[in-house]
CSV table of C-alpha atoms and ligand atoms in Angstrom, one decimal:
chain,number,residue,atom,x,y,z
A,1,UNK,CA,15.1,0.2,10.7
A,2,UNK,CA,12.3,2.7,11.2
A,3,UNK,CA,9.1,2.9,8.9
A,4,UNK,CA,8.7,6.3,7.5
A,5,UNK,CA,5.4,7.7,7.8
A,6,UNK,CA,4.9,7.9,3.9
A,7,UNK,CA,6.0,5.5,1.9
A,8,UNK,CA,6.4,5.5,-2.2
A,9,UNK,CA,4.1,3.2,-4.0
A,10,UNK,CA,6.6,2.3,-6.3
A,11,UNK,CA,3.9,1.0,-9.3
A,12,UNK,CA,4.6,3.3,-11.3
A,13,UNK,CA,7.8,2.4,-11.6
A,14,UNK,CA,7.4,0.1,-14.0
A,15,UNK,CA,6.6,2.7,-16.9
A,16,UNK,CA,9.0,5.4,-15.9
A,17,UNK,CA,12.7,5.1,-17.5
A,18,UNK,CA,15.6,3.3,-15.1
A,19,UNK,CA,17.4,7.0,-15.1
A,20,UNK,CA,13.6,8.2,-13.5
A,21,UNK,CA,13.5,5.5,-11.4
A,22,UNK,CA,16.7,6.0,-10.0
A,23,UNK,CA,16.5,9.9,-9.5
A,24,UNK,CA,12.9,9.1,-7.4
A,25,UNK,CA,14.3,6.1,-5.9
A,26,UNK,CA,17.4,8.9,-4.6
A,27,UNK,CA,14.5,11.6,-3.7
A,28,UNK,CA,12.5,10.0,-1.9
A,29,UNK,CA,15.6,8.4,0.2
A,30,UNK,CA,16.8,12.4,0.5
A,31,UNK,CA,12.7,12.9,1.6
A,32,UNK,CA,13.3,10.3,4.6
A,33,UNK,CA,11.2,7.8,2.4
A,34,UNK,CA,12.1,4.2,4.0
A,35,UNK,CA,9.5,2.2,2.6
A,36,UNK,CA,8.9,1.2,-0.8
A,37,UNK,CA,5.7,-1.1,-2.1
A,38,UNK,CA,6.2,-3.4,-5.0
A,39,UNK,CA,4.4,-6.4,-6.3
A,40,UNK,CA,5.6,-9.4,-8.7
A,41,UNK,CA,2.6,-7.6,-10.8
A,42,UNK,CA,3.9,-4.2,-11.4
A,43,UNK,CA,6.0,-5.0,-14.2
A,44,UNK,CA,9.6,-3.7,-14.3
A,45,UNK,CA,9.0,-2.2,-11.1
A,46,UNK,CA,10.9,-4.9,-8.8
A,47,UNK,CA,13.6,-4.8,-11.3
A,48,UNK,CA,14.1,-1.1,-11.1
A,49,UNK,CA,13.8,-0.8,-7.1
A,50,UNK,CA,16.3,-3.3,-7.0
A,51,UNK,CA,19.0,-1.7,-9.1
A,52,UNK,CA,17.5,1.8,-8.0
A,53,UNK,CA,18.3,0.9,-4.2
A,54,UNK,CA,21.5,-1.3,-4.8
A,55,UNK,CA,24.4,0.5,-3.3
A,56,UNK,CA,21.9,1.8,-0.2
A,57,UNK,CA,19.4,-1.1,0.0
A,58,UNK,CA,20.2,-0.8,3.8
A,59,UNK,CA,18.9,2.3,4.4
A,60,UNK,CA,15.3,0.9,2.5
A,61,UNK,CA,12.8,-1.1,3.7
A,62,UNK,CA,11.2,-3.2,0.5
A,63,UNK,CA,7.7,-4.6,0.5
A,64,UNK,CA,6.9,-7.3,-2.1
A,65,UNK,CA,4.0,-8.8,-2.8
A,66,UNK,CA,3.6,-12.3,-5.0
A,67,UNK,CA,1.7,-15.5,-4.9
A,68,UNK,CA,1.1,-15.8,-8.8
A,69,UNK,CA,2.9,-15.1,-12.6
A,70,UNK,CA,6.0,-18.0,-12.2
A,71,UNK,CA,7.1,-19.7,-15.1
A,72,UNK,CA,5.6,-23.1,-15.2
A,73,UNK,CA,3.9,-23.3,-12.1
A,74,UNK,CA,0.6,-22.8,-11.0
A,75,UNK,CA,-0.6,-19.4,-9.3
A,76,UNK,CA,-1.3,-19.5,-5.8
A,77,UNK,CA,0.9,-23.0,-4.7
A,78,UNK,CA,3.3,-23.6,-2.4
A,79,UNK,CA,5.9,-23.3,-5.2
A,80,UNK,CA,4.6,-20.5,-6.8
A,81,UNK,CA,5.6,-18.3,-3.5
A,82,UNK,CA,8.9,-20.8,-3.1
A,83,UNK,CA,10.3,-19.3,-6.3
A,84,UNK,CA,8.3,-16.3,-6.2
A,85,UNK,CA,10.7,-15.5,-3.1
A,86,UNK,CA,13.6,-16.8,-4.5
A,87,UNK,CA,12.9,-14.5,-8.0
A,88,UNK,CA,12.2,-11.3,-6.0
A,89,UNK,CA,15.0,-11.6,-3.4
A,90,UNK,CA,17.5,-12.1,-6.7
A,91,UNK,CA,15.7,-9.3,-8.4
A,92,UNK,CA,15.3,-6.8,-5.4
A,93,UNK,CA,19.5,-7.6,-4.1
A,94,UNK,CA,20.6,-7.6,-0.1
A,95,UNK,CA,20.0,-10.6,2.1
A,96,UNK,CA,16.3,-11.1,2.5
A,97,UNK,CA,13.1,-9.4,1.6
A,98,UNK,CA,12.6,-7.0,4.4
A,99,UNK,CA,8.3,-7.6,4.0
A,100,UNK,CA,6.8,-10.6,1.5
A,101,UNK,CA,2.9,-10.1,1.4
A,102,UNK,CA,0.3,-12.9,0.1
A,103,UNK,CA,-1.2,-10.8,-3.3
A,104,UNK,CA,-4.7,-10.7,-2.3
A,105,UNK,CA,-5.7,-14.4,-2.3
A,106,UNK,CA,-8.8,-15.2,-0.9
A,107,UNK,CA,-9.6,-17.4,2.3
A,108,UNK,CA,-9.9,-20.8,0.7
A,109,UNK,CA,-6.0,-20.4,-0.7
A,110,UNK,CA,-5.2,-19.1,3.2
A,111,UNK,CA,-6.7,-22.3,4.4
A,112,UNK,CA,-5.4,-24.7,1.8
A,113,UNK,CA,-2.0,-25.4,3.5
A,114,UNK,CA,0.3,-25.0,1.2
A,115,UNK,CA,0.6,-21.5,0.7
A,116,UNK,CA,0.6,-19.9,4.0
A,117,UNK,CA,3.9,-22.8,5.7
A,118,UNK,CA,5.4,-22.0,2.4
A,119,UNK,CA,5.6,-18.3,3.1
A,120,UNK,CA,6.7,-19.6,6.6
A,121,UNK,CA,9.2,-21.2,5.5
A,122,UNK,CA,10.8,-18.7,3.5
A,123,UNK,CA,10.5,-16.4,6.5
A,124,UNK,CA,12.5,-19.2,8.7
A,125,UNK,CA,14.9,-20.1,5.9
A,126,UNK,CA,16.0,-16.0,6.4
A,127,UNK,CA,14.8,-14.7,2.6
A,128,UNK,CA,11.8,-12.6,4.1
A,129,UNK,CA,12.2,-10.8,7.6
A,130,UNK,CA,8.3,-10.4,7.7
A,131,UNK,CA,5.4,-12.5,6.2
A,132,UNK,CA,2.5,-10.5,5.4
A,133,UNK,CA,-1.2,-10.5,4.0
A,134,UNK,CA,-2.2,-7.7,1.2
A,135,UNK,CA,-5.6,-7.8,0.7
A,136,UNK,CA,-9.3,-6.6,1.6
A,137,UNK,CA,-11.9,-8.5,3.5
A,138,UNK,CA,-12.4,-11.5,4.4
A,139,UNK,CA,-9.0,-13.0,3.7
A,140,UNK,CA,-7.3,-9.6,5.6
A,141,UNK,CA,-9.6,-10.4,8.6
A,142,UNK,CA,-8.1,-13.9,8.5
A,143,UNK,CA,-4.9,-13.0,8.2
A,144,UNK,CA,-5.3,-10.3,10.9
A,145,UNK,CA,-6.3,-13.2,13.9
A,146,UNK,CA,-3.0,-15.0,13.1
A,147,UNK,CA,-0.3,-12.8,14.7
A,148,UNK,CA,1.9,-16.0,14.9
A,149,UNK,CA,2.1,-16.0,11.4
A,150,UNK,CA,1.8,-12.7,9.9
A,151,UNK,CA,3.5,-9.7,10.8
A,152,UNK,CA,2.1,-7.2,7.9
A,153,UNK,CA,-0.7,-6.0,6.7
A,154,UNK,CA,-1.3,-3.9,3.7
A,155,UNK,CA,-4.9,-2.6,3.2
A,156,UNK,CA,-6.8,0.2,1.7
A,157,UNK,CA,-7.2,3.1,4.1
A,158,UNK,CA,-8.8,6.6,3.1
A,159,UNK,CA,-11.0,9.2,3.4
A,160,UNK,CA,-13.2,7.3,0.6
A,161,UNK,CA,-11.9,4.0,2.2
A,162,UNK,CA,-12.3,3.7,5.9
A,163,UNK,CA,-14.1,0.4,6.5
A,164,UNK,CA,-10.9,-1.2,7.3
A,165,UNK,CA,-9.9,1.5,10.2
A,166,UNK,CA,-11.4,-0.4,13.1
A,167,UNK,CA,-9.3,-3.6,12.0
A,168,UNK,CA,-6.4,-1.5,11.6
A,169,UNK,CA,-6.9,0.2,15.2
A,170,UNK,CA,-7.0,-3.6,16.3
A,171,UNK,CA,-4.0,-4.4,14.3
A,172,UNK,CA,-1.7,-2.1,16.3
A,173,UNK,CA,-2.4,-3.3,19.5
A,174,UNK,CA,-1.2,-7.1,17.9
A,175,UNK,CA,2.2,-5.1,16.8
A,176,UNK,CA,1.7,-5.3,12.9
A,177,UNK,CA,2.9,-3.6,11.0
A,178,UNK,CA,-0.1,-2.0,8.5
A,179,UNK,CA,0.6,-0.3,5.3
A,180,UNK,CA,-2.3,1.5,3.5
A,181,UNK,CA,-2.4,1.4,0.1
A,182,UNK,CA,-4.6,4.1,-2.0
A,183,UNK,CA,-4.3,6.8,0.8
A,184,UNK,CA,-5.3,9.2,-1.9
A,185,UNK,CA,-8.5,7.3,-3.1
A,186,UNK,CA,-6.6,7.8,-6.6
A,187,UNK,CA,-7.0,11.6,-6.2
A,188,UNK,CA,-10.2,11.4,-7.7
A,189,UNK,CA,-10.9,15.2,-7.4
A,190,UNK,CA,-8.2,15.8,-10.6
A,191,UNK,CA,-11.4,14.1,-12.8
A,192,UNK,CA,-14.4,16.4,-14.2
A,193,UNK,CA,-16.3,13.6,-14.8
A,194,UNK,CA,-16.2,9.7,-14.0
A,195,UNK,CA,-12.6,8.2,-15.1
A,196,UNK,CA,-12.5,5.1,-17.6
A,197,UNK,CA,-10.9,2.9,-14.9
A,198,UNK,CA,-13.0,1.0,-12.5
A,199,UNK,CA,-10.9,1.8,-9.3
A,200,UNK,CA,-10.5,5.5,-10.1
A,201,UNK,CA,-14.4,5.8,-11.3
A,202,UNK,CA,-15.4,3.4,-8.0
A,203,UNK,CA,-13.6,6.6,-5.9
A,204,UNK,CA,-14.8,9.1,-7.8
A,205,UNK,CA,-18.3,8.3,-7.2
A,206,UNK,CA,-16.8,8.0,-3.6
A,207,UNK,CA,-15.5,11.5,-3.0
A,208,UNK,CA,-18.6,13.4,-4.5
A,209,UNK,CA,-21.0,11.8,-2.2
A,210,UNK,CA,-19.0,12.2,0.7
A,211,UNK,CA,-19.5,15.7,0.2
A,212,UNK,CA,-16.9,16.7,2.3
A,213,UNK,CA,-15.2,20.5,1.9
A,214,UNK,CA,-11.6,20.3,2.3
A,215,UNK,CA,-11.1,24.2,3.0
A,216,UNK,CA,-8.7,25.4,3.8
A,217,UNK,CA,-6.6,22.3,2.9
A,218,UNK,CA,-6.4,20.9,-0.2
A,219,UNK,CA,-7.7,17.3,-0.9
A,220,UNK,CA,-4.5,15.5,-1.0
A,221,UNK,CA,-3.1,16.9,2.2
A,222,UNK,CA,-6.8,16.5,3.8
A,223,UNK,CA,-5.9,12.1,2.4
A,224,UNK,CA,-2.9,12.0,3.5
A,225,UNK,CA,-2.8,13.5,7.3
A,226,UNK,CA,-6.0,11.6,7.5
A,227,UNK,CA,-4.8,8.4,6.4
A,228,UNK,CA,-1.0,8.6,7.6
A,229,UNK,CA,-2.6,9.4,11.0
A,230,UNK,CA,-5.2,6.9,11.1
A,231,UNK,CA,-4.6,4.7,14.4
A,232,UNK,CA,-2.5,1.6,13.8
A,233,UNK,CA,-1.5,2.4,10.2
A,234,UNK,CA,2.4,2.7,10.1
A,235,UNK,CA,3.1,3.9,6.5
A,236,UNK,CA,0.8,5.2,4.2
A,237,UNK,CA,1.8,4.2,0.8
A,238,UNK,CA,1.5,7.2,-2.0
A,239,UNK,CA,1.4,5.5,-5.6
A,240,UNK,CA,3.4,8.3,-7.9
A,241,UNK,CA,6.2,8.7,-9.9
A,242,UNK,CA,6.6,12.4,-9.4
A,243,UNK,CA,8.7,13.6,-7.1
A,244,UNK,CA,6.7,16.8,-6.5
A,245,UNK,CA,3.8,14.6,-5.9
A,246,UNK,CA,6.1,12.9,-3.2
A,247,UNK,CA,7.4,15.6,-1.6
A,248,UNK,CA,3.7,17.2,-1.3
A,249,UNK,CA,3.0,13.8,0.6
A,250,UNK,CA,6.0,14.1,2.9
A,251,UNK,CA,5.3,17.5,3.5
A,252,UNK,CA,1.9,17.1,4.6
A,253,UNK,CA,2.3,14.4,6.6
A,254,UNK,CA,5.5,16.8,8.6
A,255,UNK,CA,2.3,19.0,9.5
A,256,UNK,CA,1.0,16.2,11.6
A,257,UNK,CA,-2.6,14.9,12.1
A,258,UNK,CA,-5.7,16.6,10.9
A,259,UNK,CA,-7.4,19.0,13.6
A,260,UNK,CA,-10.0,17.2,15.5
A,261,UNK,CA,-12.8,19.0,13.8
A,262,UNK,CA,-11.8,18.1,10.5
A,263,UNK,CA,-10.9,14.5,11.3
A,264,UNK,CA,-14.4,14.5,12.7
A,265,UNK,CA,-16.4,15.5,9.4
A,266,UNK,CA,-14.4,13.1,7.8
A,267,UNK,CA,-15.6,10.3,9.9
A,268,UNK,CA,-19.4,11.6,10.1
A,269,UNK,CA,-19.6,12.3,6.8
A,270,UNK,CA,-18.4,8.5,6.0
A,271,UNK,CA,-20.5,7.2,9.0
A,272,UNK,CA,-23.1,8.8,7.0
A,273,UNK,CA,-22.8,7.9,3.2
A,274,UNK,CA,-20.3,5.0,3.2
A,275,UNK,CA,-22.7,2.4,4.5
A,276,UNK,CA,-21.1,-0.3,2.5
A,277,UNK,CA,-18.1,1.3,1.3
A,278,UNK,CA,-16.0,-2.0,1.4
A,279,UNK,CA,-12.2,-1.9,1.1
A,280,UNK,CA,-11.3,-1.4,-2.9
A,281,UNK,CA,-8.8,-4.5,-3.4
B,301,LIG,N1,-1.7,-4.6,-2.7
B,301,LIG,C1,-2.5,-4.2,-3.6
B,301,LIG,O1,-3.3,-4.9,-4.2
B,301,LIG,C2,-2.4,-2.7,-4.0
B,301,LIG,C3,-3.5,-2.1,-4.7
B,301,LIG,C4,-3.4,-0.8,-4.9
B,301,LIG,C5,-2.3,-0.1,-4.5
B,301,LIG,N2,-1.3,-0.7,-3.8
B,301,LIG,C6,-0.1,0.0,-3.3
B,301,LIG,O2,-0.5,1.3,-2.8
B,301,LIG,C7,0.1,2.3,-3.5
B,301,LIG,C8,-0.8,3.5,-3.6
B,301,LIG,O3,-2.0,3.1,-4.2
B,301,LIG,P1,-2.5,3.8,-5.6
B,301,LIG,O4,-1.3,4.2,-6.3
B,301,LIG,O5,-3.4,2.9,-6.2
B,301,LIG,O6,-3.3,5.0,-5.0
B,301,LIG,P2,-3.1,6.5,-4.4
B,301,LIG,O7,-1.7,6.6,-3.8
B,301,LIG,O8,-4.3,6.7,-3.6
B,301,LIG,O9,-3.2,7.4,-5.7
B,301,LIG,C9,-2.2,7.4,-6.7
B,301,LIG,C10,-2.6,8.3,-7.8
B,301,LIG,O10,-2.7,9.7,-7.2
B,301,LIG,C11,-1.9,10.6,-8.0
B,301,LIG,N3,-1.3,11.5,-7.1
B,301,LIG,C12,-0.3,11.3,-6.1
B,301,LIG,N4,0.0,12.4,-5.5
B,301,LIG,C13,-0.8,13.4,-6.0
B,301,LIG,C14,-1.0,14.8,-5.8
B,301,LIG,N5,-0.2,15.4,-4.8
B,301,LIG,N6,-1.9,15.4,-6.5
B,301,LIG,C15,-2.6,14.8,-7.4
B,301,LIG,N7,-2.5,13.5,-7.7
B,301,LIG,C16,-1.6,12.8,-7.0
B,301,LIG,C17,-0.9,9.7,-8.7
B,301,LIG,O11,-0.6,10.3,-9.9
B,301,LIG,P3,0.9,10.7,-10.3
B,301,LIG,O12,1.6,9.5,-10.7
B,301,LIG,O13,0.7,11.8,-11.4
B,301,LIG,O14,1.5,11.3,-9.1
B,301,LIG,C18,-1.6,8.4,-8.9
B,301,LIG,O15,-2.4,8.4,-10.1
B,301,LIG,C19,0.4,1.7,-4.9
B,301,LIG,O16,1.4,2.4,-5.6
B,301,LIG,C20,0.9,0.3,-4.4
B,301,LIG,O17,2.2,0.4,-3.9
B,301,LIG,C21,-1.4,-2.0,-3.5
């Protein structure tokens, strides 16, 4: 199964209508969309892939994400990813969950020893074909020296967000696979002035002191031939539930990398102003 360059965030999902999700879910599989990003934590969303995908969940590639939110047990134990598996696999159908990421826990719950041979063993008992880490930091960095355990990495990449790229440059040459989560930076330039939401207003800030001018392109073609091209990153993950927004994405992507001068003022103007930029979890 190949990795399509974009993949659909499939967040959103979880507030759209199962008709909507289904008519996506189809358009984005009609796009050459392989990959689709869910989380235990994005409501319905699981739900909706599963039954959205269900008579083509071979031609998909699903990435979950859990760790927390069982019934009765406690977050971030051994049995919270044992049925955490078990719930996602029934909800998301097929044989096993193609990629099961740890939900950005920290270091000490990587080091405990019960999380981490749990996800092992769900990996070796056939429910999830690749254990991965979702996360920013110090916990990715941990997960990114163990090769024997993980396989997947999901982190965020961007033009506002590109403190991760040497670790994802690294990453390739261990064979992960890296997803990138926000490769838009939330598309902060749709904002006059600073959004109510702490992500969104943390990139907004972002993208006007970068103070980079996109022209001719426009910014979310400029984010996503930067990120989807970044070295190492296999899929970047677009977070919509509009199909026009998806198609943009897949059509930007089909014009290839950005043009070495642009990619450059990218990087300078980061190199520049994002001194301490970290990853946005
Ligand atoms: N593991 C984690 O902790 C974590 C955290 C964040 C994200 N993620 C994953 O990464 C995916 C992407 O991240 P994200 O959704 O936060 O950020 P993103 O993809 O950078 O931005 C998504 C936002 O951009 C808008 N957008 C998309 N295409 C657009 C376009 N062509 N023009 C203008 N606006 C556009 C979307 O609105 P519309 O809905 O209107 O298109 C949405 O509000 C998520 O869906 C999720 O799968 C994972």
């Amino acid at each position: 199964m190949m990795f399509s360059r974009i993949g659909l965030g499939a967040g959103n999902l979880g507030s759209v209508s199962d008709a909507e999700a289904d008519r996506l879910v189809r358009a984005a599989l009609a796009l050459g969309v392989t990959v689709f990003d869910t989380a235990r934590s994005y409501g319905a969303s699981e739900a909706r892939l599963g039954r959205a995908l269900a008579e083509r969940r071979n031609e998909a590639i699903v990435v979950t994400k859990g760790g927390y939110g069982v019934d009765g047990v406690a977050d971030w134990t051994g049995e919270a990813i044992r049925r955490g598996v078990d719930e996602a696999l029934s909800r998301l159908g097929g044989d096993a969950i193609d990629v099961f990421l740890l939900h950005s826990c920290d270091v000490a719950t990587l080091e405990r020893g019960d999380v981490v041979p749990a996800l092992v063993r769900a990996r070796d008992a056939g429910k999830v074909r690749v254990a991965g880490y979702s996360g920013e930091g110090a916990a990715l960095a941990w997960a990114a020296a163990r090769r024997e355990i993980f396989g997947a990495l999901e982190c965020s990449a961007s033009p506002f967000d590109q403190a991760n790229l040497p670790l994802v440059a690294r990453a390739r040459e261990e064979s992960f696979c890296v997803l990138a989560k926000r490769p838009l930076g939330n598309a902060p330039w749709r904002y006059a002035t600073r959004p109510e939401r702490e992500d969104e207003a943390i990139y907004w800030r972002r993208w006007r002191e970068l103070g980079v001018d996109p022209t001719p392109l426009a910014w979310e073609e400029l984010c996503v031939r930067f990120t989807a091209f970044a070295p190492g990153v296999t899929t970047a993950l677009v977070g919509t539930a509009r199909m026009e927004h998806l198609e943009a994405a897949v059509r930007a992507a089909a014009s290839g990398p950005l043009d070495a001068v642009v990619h450059a003022r990218v990087r300078a103007a980061f190199a520049e102003r994002g001194g301490g930029w970290t990853g946005v979890v």
